[in-house]
mmCIF file of N, CA and C in Angstrom:
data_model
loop_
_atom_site.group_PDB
_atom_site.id
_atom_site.type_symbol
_atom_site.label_atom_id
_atom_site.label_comp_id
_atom_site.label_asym_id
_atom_site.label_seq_id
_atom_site.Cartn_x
_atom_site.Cartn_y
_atom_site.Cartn_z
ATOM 1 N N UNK A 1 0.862 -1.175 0.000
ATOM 2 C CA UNK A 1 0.000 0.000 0.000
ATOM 3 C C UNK A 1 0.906 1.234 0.000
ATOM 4 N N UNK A 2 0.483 2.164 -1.105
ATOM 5 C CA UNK A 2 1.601 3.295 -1.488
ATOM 6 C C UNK A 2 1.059 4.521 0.503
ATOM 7 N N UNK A 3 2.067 5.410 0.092
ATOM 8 C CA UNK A 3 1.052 6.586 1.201
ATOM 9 C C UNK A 3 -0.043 6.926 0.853
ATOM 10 N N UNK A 4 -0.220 7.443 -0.504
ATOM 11 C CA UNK A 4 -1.496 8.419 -0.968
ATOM 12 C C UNK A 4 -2.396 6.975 -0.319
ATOM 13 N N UNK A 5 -2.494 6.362 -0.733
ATOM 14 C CA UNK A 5 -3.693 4.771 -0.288
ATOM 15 C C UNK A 5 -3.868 5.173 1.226
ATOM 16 N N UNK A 6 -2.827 4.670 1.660
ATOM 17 C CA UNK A 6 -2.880 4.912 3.582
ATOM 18 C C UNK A 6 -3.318 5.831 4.188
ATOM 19 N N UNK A 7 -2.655 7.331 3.778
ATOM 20 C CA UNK A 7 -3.075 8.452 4.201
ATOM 21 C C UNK A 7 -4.798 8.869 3.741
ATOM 22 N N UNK A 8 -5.395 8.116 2.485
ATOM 23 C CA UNK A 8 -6.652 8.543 2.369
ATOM 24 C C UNK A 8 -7.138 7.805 3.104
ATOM 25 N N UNK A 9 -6.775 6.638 3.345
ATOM 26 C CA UNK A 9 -7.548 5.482 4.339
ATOM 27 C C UNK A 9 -7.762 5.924 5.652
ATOM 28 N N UNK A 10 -6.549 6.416 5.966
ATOM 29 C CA UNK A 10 -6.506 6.853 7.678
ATOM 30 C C UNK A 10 -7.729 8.194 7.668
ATOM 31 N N UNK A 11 -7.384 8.925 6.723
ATOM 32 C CA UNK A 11 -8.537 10.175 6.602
ATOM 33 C C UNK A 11 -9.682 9.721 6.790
ATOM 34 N N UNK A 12 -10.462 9.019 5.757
ATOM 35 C CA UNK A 12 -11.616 8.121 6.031
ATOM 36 C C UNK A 12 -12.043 7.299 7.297
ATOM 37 N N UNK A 13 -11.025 7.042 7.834
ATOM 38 C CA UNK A 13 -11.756 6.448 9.245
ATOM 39 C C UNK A 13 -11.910 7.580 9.859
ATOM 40 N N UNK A 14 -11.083 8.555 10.193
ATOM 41 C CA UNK A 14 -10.836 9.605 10.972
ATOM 42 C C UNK A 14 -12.349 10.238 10.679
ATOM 43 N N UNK A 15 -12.521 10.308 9.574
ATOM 44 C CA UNK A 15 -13.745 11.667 9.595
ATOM 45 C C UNK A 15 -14.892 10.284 9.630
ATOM 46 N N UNK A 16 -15.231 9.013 9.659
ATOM 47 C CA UNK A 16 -16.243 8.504 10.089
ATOM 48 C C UNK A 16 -16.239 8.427 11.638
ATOM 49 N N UNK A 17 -15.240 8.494 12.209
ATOM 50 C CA UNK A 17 -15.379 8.583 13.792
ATOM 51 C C UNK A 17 -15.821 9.994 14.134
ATOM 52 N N UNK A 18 -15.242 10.529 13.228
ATOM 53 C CA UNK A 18 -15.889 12.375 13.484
ATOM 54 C C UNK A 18 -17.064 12.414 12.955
ATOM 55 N N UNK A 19 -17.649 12.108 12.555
ATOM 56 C CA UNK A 19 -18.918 12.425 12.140
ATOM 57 C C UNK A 19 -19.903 11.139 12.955
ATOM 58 N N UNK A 20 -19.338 10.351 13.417
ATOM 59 C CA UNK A 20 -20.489 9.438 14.642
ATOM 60 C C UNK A 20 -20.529 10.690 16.054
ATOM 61 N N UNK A 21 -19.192 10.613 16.202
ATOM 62 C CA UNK A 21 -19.304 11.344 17.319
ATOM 63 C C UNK A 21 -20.075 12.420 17.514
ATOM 64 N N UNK A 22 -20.383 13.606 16.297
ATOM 65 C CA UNK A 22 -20.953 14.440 16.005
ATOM 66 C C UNK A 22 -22.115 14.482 15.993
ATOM 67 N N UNK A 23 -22.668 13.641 15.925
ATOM 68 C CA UNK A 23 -24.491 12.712 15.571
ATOM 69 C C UNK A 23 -24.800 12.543 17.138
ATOM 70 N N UNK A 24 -23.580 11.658 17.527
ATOM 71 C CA UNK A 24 -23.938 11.336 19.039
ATOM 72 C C UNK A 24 -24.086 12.579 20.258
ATOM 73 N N UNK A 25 -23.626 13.481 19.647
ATOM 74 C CA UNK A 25 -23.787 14.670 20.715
ATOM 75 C C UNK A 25 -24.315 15.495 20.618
ATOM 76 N N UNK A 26 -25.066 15.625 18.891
ATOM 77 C CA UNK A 26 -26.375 16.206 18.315
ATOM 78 C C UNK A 26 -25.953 17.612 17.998
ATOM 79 N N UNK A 27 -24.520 17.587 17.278
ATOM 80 C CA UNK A 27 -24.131 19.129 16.805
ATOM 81 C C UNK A 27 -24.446 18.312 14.891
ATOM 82 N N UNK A 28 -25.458 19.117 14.712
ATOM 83 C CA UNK A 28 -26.334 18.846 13.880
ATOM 84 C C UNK A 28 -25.272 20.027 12.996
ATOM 85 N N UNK A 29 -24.748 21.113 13.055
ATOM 86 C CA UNK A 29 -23.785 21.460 11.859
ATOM 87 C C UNK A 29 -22.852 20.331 11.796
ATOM 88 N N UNK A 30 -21.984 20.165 12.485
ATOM 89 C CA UNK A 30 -20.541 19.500 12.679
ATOM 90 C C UNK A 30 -20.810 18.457 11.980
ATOM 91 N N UNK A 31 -21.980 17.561 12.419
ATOM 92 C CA UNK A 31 -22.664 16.261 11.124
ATOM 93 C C UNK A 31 -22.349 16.747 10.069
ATOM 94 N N UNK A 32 -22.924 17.654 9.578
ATOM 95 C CA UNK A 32 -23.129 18.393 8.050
ATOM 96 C C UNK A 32 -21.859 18.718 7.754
ATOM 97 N N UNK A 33 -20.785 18.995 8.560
ATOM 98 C CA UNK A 33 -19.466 19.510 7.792
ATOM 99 C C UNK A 33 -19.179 18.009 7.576
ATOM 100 N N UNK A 34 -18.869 17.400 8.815
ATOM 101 C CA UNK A 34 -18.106 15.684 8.543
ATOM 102 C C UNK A 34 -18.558 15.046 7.897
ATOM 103 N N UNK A 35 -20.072 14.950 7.401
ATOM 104 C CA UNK A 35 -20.481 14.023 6.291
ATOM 105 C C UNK A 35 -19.848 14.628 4.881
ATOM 106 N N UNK A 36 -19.397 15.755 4.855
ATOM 107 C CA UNK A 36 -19.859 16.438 2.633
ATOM 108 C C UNK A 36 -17.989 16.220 2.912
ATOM 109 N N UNK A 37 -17.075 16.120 4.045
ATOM 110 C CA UNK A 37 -15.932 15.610 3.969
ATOM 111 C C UNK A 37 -15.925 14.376 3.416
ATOM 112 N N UNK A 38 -16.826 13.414 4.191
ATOM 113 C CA UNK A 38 -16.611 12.221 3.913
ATOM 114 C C UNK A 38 -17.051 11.747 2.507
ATOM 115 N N UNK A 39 -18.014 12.283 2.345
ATOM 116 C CA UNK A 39 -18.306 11.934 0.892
ATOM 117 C C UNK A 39 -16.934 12.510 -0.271
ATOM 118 N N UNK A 40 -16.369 13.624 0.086
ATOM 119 C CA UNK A 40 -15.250 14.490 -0.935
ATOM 120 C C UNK A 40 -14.475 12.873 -1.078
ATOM 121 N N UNK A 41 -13.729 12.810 0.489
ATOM 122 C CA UNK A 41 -12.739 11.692 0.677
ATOM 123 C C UNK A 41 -13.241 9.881 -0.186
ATOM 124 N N UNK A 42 -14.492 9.937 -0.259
ATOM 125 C CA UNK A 42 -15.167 8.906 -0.723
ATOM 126 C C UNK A 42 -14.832 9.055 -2.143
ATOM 127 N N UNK A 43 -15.227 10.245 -2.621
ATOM 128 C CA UNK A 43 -15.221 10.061 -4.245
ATOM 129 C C UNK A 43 -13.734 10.503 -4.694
ATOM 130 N N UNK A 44 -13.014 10.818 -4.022
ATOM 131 C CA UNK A 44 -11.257 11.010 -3.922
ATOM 132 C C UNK A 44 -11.347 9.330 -4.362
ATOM 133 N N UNK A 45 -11.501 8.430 -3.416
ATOM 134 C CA UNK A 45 -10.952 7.292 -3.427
ATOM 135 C C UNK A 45 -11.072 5.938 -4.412
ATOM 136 N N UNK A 46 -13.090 6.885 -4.909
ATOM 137 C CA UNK A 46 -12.971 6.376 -5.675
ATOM 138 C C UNK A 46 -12.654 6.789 -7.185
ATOM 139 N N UNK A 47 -12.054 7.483 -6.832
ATOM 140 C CA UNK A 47 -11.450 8.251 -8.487
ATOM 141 C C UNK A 47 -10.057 7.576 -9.004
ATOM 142 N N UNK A 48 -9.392 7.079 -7.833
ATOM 143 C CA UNK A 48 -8.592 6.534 -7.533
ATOM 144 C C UNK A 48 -8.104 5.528 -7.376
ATOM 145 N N UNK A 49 -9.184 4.670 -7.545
ATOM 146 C CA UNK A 49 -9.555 2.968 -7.274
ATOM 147 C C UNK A 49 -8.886 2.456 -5.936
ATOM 148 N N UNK A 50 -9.371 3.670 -4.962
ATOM 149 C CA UNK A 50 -9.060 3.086 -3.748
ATOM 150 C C UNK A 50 -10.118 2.462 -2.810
ATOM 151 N N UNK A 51 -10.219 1.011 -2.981
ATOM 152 C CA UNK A 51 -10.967 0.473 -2.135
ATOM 153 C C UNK A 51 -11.561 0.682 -0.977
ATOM 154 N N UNK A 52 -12.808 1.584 0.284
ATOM 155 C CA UNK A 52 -12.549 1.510 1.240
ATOM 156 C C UNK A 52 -13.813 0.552 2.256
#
């Protein structure tokens, strides 16, 4: 696994733990920022044919 792979991987967990946590404590913006991240990082990866 090159970095760019790892480092998007690690990103992707990172902002799904940020965005549970965010839900769980009901900051209803902070959801909204960490989800349209996660989706960016999503379609990064898959532009990329990075599996996640």
């Amino acid at each position: 696994m090159d970095a760019f792979t790892a480092g998007l991987l690690q990103r992707i967990r990172a902002t799904q733990s940020d965005l549970m946590q965010a839900r769980e404590t009901g900051d209803d913006f902070l959801a909204e920022v960490e989800q349209a991240e996660l989706e960016d990082l999503q379609r990064l990866a898959a532009e990329h044919g990075v599996d996640f």
